[in-house]
PDB file of C-alpha atoms in Angstrom:
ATOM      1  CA  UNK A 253      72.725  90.707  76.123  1.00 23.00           C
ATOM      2  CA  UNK A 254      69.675  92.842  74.840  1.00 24.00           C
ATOM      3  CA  UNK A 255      71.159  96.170  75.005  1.00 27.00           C
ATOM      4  CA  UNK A 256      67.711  98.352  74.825  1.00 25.00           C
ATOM      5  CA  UNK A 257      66.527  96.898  78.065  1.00 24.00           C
ATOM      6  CA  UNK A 258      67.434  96.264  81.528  1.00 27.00           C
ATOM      7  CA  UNK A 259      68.686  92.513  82.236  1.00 27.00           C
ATOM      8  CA  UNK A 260      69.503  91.248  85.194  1.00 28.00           C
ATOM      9  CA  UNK A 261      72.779  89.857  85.121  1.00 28.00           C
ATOM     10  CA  UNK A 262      74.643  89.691  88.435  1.00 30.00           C
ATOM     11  CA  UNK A 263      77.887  90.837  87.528  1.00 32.00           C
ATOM     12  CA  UNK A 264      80.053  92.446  90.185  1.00 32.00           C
ATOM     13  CA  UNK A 265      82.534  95.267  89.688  1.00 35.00           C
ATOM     14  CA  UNK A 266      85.948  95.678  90.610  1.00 39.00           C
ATOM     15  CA  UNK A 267      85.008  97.341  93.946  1.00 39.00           C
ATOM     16  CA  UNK A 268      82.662  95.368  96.243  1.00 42.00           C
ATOM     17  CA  UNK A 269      78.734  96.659  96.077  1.00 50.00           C
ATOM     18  CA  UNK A 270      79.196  98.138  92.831  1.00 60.00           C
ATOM     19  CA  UNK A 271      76.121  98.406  90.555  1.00 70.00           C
ATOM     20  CA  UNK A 272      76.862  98.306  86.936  1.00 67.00           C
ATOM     21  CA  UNK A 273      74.649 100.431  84.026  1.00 74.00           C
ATOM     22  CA  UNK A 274      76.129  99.704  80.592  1.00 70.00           C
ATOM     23  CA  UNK A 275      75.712 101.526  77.663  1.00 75.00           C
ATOM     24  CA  UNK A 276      76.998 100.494  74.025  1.00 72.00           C
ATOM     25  CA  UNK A 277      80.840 101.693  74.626  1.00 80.00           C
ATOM     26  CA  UNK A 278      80.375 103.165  77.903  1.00 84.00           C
ATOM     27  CA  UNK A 279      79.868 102.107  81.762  1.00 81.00           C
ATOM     28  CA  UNK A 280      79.293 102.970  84.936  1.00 84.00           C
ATOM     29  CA  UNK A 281      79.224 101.759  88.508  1.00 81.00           C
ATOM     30  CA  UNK A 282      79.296 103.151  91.888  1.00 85.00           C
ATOM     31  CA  UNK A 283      79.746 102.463  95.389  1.00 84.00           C
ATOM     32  CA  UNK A 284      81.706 101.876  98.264  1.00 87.00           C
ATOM     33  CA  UNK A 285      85.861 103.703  97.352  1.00 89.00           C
ATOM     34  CA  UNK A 286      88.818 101.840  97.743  1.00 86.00           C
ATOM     35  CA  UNK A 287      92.840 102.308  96.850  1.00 88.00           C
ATOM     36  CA  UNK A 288      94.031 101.107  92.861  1.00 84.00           C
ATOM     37  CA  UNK A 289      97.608  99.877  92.687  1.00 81.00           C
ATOM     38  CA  UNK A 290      99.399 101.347  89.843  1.00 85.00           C
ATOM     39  CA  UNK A 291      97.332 100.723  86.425  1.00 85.00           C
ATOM     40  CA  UNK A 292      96.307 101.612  83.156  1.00 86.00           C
ATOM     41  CA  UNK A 293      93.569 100.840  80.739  1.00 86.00           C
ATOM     42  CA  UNK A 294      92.338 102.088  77.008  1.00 85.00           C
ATOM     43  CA  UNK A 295      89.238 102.979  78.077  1.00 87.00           C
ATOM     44  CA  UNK A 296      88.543 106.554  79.711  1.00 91.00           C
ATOM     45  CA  UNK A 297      87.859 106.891  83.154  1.00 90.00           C
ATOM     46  CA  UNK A 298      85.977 109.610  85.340  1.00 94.00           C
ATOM     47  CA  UNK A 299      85.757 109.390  88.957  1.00 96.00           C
ATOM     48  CA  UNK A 300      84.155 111.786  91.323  1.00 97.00           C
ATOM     49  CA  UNK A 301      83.882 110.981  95.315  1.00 96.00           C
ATOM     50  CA  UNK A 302      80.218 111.540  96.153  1.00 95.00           C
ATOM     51  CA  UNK A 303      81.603 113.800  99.434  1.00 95.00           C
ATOM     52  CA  UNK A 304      84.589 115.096 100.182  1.00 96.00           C
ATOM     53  CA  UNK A 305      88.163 114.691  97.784  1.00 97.00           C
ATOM     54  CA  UNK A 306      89.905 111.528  96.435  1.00 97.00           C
ATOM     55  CA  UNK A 307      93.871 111.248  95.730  1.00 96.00           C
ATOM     56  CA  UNK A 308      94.964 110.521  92.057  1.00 96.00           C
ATOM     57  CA  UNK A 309      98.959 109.840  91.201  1.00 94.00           C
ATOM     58  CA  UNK A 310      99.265 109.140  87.530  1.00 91.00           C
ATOM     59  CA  UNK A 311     102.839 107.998  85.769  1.00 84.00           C
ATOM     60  CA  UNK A 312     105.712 108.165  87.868  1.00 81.00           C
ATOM     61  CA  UNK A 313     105.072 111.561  89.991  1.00 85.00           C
ATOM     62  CA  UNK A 314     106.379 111.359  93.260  1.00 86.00           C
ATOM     63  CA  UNK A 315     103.259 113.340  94.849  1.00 91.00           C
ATOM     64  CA  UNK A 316      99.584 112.517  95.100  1.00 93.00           C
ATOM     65  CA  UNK A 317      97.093 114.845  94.127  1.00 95.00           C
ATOM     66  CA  UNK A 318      93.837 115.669  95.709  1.00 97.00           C
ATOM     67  CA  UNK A 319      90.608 116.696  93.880  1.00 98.00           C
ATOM     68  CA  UNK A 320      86.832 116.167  94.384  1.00 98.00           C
ATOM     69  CA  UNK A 321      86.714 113.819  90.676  1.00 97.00           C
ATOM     70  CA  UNK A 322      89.442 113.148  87.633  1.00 97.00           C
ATOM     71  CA  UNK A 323      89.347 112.510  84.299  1.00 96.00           C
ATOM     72  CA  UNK A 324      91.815 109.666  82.997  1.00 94.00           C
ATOM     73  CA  UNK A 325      92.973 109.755  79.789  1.00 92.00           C
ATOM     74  CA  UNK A 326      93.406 106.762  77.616  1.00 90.00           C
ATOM     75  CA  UNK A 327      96.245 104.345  78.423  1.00 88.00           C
ATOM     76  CA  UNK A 328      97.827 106.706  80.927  1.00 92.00           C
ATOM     77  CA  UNK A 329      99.154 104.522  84.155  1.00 91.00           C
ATOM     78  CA  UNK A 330      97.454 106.020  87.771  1.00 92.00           C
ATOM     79  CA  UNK A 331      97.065 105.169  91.166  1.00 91.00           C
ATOM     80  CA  UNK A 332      93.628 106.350  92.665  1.00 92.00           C
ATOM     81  CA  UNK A 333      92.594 106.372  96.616  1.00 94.00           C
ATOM     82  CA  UNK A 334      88.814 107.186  96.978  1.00 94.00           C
ATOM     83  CA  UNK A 335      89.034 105.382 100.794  1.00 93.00           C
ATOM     84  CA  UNK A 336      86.418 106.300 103.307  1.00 93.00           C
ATOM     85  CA  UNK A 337      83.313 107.481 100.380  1.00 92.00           C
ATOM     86  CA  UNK A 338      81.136 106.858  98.240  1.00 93.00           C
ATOM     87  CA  UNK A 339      82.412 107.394  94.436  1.00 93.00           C
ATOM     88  CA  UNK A 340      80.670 107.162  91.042  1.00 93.00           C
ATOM     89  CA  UNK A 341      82.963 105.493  87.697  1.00 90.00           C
ATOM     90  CA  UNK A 342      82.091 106.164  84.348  1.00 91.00           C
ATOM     91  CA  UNK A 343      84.259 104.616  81.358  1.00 89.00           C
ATOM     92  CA  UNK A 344      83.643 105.747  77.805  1.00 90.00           C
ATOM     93  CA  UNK A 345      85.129 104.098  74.544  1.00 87.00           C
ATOM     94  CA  UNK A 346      88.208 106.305  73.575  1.00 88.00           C
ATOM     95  CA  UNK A 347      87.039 106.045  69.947  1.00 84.00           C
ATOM     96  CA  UNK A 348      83.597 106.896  69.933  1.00 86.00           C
ATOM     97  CA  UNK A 349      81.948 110.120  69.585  1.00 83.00           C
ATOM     98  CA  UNK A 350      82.107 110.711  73.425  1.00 87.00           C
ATOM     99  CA  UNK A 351      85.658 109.470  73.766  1.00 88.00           C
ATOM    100  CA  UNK A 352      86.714 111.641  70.982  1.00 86.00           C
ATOM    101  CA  UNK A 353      85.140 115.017  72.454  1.00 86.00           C
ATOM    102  CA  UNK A 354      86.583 113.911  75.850  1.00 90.00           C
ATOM    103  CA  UNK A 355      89.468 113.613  74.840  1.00 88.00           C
ATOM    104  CA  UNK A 356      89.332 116.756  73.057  1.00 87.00           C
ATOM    105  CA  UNK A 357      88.761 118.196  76.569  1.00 88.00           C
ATOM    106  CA  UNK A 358      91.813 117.161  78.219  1.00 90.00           C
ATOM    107  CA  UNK A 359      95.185 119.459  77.915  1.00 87.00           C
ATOM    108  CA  UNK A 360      97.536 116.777  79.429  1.00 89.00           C
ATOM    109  CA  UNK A 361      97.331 113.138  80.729  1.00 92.00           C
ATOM    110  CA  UNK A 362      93.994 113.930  83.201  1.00 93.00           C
ATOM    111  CA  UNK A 363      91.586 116.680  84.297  1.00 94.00           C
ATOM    112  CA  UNK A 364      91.028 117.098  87.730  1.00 96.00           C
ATOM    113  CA  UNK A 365      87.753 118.911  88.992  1.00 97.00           C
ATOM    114  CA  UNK A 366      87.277 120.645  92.269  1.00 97.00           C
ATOM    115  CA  UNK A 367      84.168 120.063  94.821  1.00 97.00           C
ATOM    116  CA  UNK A 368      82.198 122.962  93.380  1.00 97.00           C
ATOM    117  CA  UNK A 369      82.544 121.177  89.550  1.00 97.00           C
ATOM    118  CA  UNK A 370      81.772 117.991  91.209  1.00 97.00           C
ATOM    119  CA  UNK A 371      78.949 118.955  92.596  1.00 97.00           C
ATOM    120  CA  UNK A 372      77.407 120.877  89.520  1.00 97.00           C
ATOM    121  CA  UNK A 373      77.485 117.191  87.235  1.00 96.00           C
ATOM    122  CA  UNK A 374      76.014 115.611  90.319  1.00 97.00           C
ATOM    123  CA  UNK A 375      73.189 117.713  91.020  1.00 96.00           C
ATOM    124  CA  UNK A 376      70.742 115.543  89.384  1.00 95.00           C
ATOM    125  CA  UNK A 377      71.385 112.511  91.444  1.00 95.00           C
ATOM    126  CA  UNK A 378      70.617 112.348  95.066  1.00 92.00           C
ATOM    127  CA  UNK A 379      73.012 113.878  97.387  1.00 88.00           C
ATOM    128  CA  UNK A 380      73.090 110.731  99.634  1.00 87.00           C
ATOM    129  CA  UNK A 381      71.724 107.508 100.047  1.00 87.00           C
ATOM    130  CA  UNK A 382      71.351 104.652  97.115  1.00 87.00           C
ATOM    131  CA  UNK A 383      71.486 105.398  93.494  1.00 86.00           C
ATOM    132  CA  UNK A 384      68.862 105.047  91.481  1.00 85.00           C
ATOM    133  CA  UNK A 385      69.517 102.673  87.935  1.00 81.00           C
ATOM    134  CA  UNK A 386      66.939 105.138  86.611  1.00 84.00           C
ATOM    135  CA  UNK A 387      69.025 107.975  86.895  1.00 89.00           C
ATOM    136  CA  UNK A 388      72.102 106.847  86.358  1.00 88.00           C
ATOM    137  CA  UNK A 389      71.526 106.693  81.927  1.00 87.00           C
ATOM    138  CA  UNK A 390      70.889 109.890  82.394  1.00 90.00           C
ATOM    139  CA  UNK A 391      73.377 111.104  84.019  1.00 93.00           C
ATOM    140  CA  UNK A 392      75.682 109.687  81.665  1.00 91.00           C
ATOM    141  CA  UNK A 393      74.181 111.508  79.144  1.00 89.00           C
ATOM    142  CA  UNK A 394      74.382 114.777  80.878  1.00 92.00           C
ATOM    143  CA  UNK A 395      77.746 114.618  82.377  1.00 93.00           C
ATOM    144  CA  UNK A 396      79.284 113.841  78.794  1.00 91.00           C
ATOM    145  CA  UNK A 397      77.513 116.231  77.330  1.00 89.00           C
ATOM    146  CA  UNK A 398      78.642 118.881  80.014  1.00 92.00           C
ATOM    147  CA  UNK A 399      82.038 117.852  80.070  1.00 92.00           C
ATOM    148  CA  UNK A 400      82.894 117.302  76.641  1.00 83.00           C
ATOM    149  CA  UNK A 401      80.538 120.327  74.897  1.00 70.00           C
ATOM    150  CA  UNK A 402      77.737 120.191  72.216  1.00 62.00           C
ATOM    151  CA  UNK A 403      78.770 117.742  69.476  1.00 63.00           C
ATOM    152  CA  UNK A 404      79.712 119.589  66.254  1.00 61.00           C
ATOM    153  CA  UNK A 405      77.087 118.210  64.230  1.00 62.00           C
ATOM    154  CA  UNK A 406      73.429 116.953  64.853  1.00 65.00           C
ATOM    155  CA  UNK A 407      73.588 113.205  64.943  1.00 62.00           C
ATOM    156  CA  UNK A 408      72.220 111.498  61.828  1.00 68.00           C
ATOM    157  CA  UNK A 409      68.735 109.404  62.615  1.00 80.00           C
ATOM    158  CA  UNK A 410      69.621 105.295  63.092  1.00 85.00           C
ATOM    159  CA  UNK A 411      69.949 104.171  59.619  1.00 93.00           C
ATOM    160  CA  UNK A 412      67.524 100.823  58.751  1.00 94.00           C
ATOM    161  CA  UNK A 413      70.113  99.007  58.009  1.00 95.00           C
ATOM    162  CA  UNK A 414      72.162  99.235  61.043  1.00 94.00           C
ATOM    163  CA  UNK A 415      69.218  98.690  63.020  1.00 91.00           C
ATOM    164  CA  UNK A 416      68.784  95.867  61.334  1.00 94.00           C
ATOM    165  CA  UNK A 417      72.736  94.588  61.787  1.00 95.00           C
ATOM    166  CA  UNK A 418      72.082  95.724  65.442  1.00 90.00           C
ATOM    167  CA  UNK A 419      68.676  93.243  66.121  1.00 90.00           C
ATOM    168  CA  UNK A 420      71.404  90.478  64.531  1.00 93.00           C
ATOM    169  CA  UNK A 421      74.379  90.989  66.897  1.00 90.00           C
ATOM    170  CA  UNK A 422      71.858  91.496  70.126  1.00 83.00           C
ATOM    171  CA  UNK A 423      70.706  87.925  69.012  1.00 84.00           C
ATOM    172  CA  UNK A 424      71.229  84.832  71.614  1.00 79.00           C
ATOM    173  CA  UNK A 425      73.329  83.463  71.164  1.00 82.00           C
ATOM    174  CA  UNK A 426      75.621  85.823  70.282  1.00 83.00           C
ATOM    175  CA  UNK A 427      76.778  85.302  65.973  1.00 88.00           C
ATOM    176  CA  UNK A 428      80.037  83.422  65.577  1.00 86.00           C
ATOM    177  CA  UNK A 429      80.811  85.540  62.016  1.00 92.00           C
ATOM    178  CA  UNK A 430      81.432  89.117  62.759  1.00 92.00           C
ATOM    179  CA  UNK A 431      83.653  89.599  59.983  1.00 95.00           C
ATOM    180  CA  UNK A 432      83.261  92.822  58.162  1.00 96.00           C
ATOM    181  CA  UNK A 433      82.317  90.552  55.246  1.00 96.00           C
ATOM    182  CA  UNK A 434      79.261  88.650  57.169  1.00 96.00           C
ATOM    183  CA  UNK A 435      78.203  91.615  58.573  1.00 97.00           C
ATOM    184  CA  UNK A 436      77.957  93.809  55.572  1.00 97.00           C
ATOM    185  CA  UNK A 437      76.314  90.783  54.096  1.00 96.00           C
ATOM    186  CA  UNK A 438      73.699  90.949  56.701  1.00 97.00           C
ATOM    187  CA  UNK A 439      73.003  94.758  56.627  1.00 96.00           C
ATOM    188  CA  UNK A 440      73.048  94.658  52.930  1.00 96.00           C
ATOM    189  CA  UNK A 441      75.701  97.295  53.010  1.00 97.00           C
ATOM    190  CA  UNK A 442      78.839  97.693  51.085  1.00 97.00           C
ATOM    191  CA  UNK A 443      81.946  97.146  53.659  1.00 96.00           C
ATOM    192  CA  UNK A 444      82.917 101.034  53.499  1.00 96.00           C
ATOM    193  CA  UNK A 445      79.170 102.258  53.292  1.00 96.00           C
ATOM    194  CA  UNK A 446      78.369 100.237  56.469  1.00 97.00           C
ATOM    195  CA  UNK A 447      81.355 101.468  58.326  1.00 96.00           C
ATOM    196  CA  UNK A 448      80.314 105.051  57.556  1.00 95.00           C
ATOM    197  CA  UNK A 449      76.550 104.521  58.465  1.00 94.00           C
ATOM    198  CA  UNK A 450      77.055 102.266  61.108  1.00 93.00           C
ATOM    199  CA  UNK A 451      79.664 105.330  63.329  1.00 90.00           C
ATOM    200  CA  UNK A 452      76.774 108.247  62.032  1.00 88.00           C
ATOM    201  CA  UNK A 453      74.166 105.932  63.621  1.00 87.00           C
ATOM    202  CA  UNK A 454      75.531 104.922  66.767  1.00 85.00           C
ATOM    203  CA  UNK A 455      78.929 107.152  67.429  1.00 82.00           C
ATOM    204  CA  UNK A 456      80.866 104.201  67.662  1.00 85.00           C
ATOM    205  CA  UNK A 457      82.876 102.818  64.835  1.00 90.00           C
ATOM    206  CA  UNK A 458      82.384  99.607  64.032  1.00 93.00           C
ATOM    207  CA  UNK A 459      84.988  97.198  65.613  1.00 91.00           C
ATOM    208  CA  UNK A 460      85.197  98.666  69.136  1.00 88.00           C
ATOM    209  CA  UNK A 461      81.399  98.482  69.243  1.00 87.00           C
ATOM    210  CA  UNK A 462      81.758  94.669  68.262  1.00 91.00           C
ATOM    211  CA  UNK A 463      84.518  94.972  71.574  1.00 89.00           C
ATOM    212  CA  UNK A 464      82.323  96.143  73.917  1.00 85.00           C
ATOM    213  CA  UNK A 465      79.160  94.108  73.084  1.00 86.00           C
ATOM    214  CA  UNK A 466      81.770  91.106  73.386  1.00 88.00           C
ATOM    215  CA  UNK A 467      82.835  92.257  77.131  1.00 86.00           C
ATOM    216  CA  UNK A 468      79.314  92.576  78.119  1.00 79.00           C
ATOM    217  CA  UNK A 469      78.049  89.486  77.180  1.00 84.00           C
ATOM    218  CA  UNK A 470      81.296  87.404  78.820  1.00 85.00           C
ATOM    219  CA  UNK A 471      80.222  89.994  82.155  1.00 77.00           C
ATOM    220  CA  UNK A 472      76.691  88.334  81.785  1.00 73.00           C
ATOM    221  CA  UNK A 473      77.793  84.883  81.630  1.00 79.00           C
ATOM    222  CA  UNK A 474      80.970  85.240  84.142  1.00 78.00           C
ATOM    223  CA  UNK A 475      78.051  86.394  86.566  1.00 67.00           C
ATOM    224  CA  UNK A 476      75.715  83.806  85.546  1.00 71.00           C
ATOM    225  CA  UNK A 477      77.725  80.867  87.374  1.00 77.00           C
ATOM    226  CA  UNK A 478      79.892  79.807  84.052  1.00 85.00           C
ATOM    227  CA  UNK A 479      83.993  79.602  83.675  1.00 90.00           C
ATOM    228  CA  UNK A 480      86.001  81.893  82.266  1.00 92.00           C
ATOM    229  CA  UNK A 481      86.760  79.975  79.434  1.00 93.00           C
ATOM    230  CA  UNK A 482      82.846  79.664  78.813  1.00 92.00           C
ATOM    231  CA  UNK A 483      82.037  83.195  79.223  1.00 89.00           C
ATOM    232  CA  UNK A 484      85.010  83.277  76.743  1.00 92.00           C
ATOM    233  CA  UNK A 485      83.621  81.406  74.201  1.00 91.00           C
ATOM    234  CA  UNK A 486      79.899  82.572  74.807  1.00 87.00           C
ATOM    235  CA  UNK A 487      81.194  86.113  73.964  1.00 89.00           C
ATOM    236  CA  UNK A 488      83.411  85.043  70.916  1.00 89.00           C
ATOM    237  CA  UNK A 489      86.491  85.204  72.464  1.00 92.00           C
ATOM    238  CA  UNK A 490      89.090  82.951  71.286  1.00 91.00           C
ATOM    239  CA  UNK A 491      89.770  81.564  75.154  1.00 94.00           C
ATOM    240  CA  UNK A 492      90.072  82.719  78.534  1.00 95.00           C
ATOM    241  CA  UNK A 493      93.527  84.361  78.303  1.00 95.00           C
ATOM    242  CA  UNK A 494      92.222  86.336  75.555  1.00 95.00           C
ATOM    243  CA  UNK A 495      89.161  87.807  77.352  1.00 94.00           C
ATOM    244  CA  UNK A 496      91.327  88.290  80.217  1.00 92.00           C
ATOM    245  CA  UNK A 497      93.560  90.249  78.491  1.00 92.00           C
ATOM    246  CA  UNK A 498      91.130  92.067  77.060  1.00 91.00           C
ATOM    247  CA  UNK A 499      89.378  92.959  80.050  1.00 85.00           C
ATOM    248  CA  UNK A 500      92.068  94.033  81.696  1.00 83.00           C
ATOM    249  CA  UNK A 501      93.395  96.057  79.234  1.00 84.00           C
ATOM    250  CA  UNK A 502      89.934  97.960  78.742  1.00 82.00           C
ATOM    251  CA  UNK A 503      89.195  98.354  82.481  1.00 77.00           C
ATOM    252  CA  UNK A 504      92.272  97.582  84.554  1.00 74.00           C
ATOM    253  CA  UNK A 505      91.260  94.739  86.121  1.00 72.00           C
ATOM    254  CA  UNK A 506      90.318  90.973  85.503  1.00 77.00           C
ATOM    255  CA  UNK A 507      87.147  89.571  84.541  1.00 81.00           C
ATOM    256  CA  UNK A 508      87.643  87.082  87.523  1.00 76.00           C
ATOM    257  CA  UNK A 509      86.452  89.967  90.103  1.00 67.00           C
ATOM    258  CA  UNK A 510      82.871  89.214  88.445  1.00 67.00           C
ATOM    259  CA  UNK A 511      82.390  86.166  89.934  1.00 66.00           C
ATOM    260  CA  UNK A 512      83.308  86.721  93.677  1.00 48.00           C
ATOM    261  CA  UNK A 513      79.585  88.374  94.668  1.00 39.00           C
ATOM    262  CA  UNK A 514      75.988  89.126  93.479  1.00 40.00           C
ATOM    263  CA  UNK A 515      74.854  92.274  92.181  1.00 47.00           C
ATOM    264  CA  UNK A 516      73.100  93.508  88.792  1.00 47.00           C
ATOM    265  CA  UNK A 517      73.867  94.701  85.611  1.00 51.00           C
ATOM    266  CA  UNK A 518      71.329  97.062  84.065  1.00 53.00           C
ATOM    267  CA  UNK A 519      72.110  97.340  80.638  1.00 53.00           C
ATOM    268  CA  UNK A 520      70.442 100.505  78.418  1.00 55.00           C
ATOM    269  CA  UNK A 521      70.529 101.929  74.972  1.00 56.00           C
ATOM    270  CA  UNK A 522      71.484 104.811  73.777  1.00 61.00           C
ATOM    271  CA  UNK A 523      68.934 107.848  72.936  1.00 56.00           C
ATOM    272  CA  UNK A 524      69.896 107.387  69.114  1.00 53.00           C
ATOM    273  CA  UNK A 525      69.353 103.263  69.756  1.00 54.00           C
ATOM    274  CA  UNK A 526      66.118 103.581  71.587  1.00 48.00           C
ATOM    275  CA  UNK A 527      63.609 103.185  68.716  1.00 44.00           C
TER     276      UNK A 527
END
């Protein structure tokens, strides 16, 4: 999957109707709310209701709590009901740049936000009515950026080299050898100078980026009409217990729910990974 360009895929998302944007350790989809059973997953997870409040119980608390959108901390188990509206998802790498400042945001296991907050980090989108792809990369950027604060430091330019070890794993098909070795091999990079340049370039350190380009190319081929043990092995997972596993440890469900109806992906780069 080409990551600096939309691609239509046909992936569909854990809810019914969902569209899907995907960014290099980040995603979001929205549509149609429904009710989670009890779950947790490494990646972060924000959820606002377009109208109107969702319920969110997380651990074992006894009570559900009502707010117009949460914030879900890493690996913290929750129950969400979002029944009867429209909501928007967005999950975000724990260990990028992002992750980190979100989760430098949060004073306990979640932040909830009321319907004035909610409706301040969706002003730029349309109050009701379809979503636009267009919008929706830049709302991502926006809302992190509002949510989490400035980052601390102006991020470094994309370094030639990791563009270069970036055009290699975009390739089709995908490169069987992403050991640190191969790849430092390919960007003509030292092992620790290419794990420093390659997290100042993109915000992501190395391995969870591999992770996430993995779990969007298995989306792509899932959706595409091919087994889970193909998508599997397209992706450079070992088999498909192993991409299950991983997907539902990421996301909180299985990669299965991709093949039951059509939709799109859209996937986009990255301001820093435009050029």
């Amino acid at each position: 999957m080409l990551l600096a360009r939309p691609t239509d895929l046909a992936p569909r998302a854990p809810w019914p109707d969902m569209p899907l944007v995907v960014w290099p350790a980040a995603l979001a989809l929205w549509g149609p709310g429904e009710m989670s059973s009890k779950h947790a997953h490494h990646a972060m997870h924000l959820m606002f209701r377009r109208e109107g409040t969702l319920s969110v119980r997380v651990g074992s608390a006894k009570t559900d709590t009502r707010a117009a959108g949460v914030l879900v901390g890493p690996d913290v188990s929750h129950t969400l009901d979002a029944r009867g509206g429209e909501v928007l998802l967005l999950f975000v790498e724990p260990e990028s740049q992002d992750g980190v400042r979100l989760r430098a945001s949060l004073t306990g296991e979640l932040r909830l936000f009321d319907e004035a907050e909610r409706d301040a980090l969706l002003a730029s989108l349309p109050r009701e009515g379809p979503l636009p792809h267009a919008a929706m990369g830049p709302w991502m950027e926006s809302t992190l950026a509002a949510l989490a604060g400035a980052p601390q430091a102006t991020p470094a330019p994309m370094h030639p080299r990791v563009r270069r070890l970036l055009r290699h794993l975009r390739a089709e098909p995908a490169p069987e050898d992403t050991s640190l070795e191969s790849l430092s091999q390919v960007a003509g990079l030292s092992s620790g100078r290419l794990m420093h340049v390659f997290t100042e370039s993109t915000g992501v350190p190395l391995r969870p980026y591999l992770l996430w380009l993995k779990l969007q190319r298995a989306a792509g081929a899932i959706a595409a009409g091919r087994s889970l043990g193909e998508a599997a092995h397209a992706a450079g997972f070992s088999d498909a217990a192993h991409l299950t596993r991983t997907f539902q440890r990421m996301f909180g469900t299985a990669p299965s729910l991709l093949q039951r109806r059509s939709q799109f992906v859209q996937a986009q780069a990255r301001p820093s990974e435009a050029s």
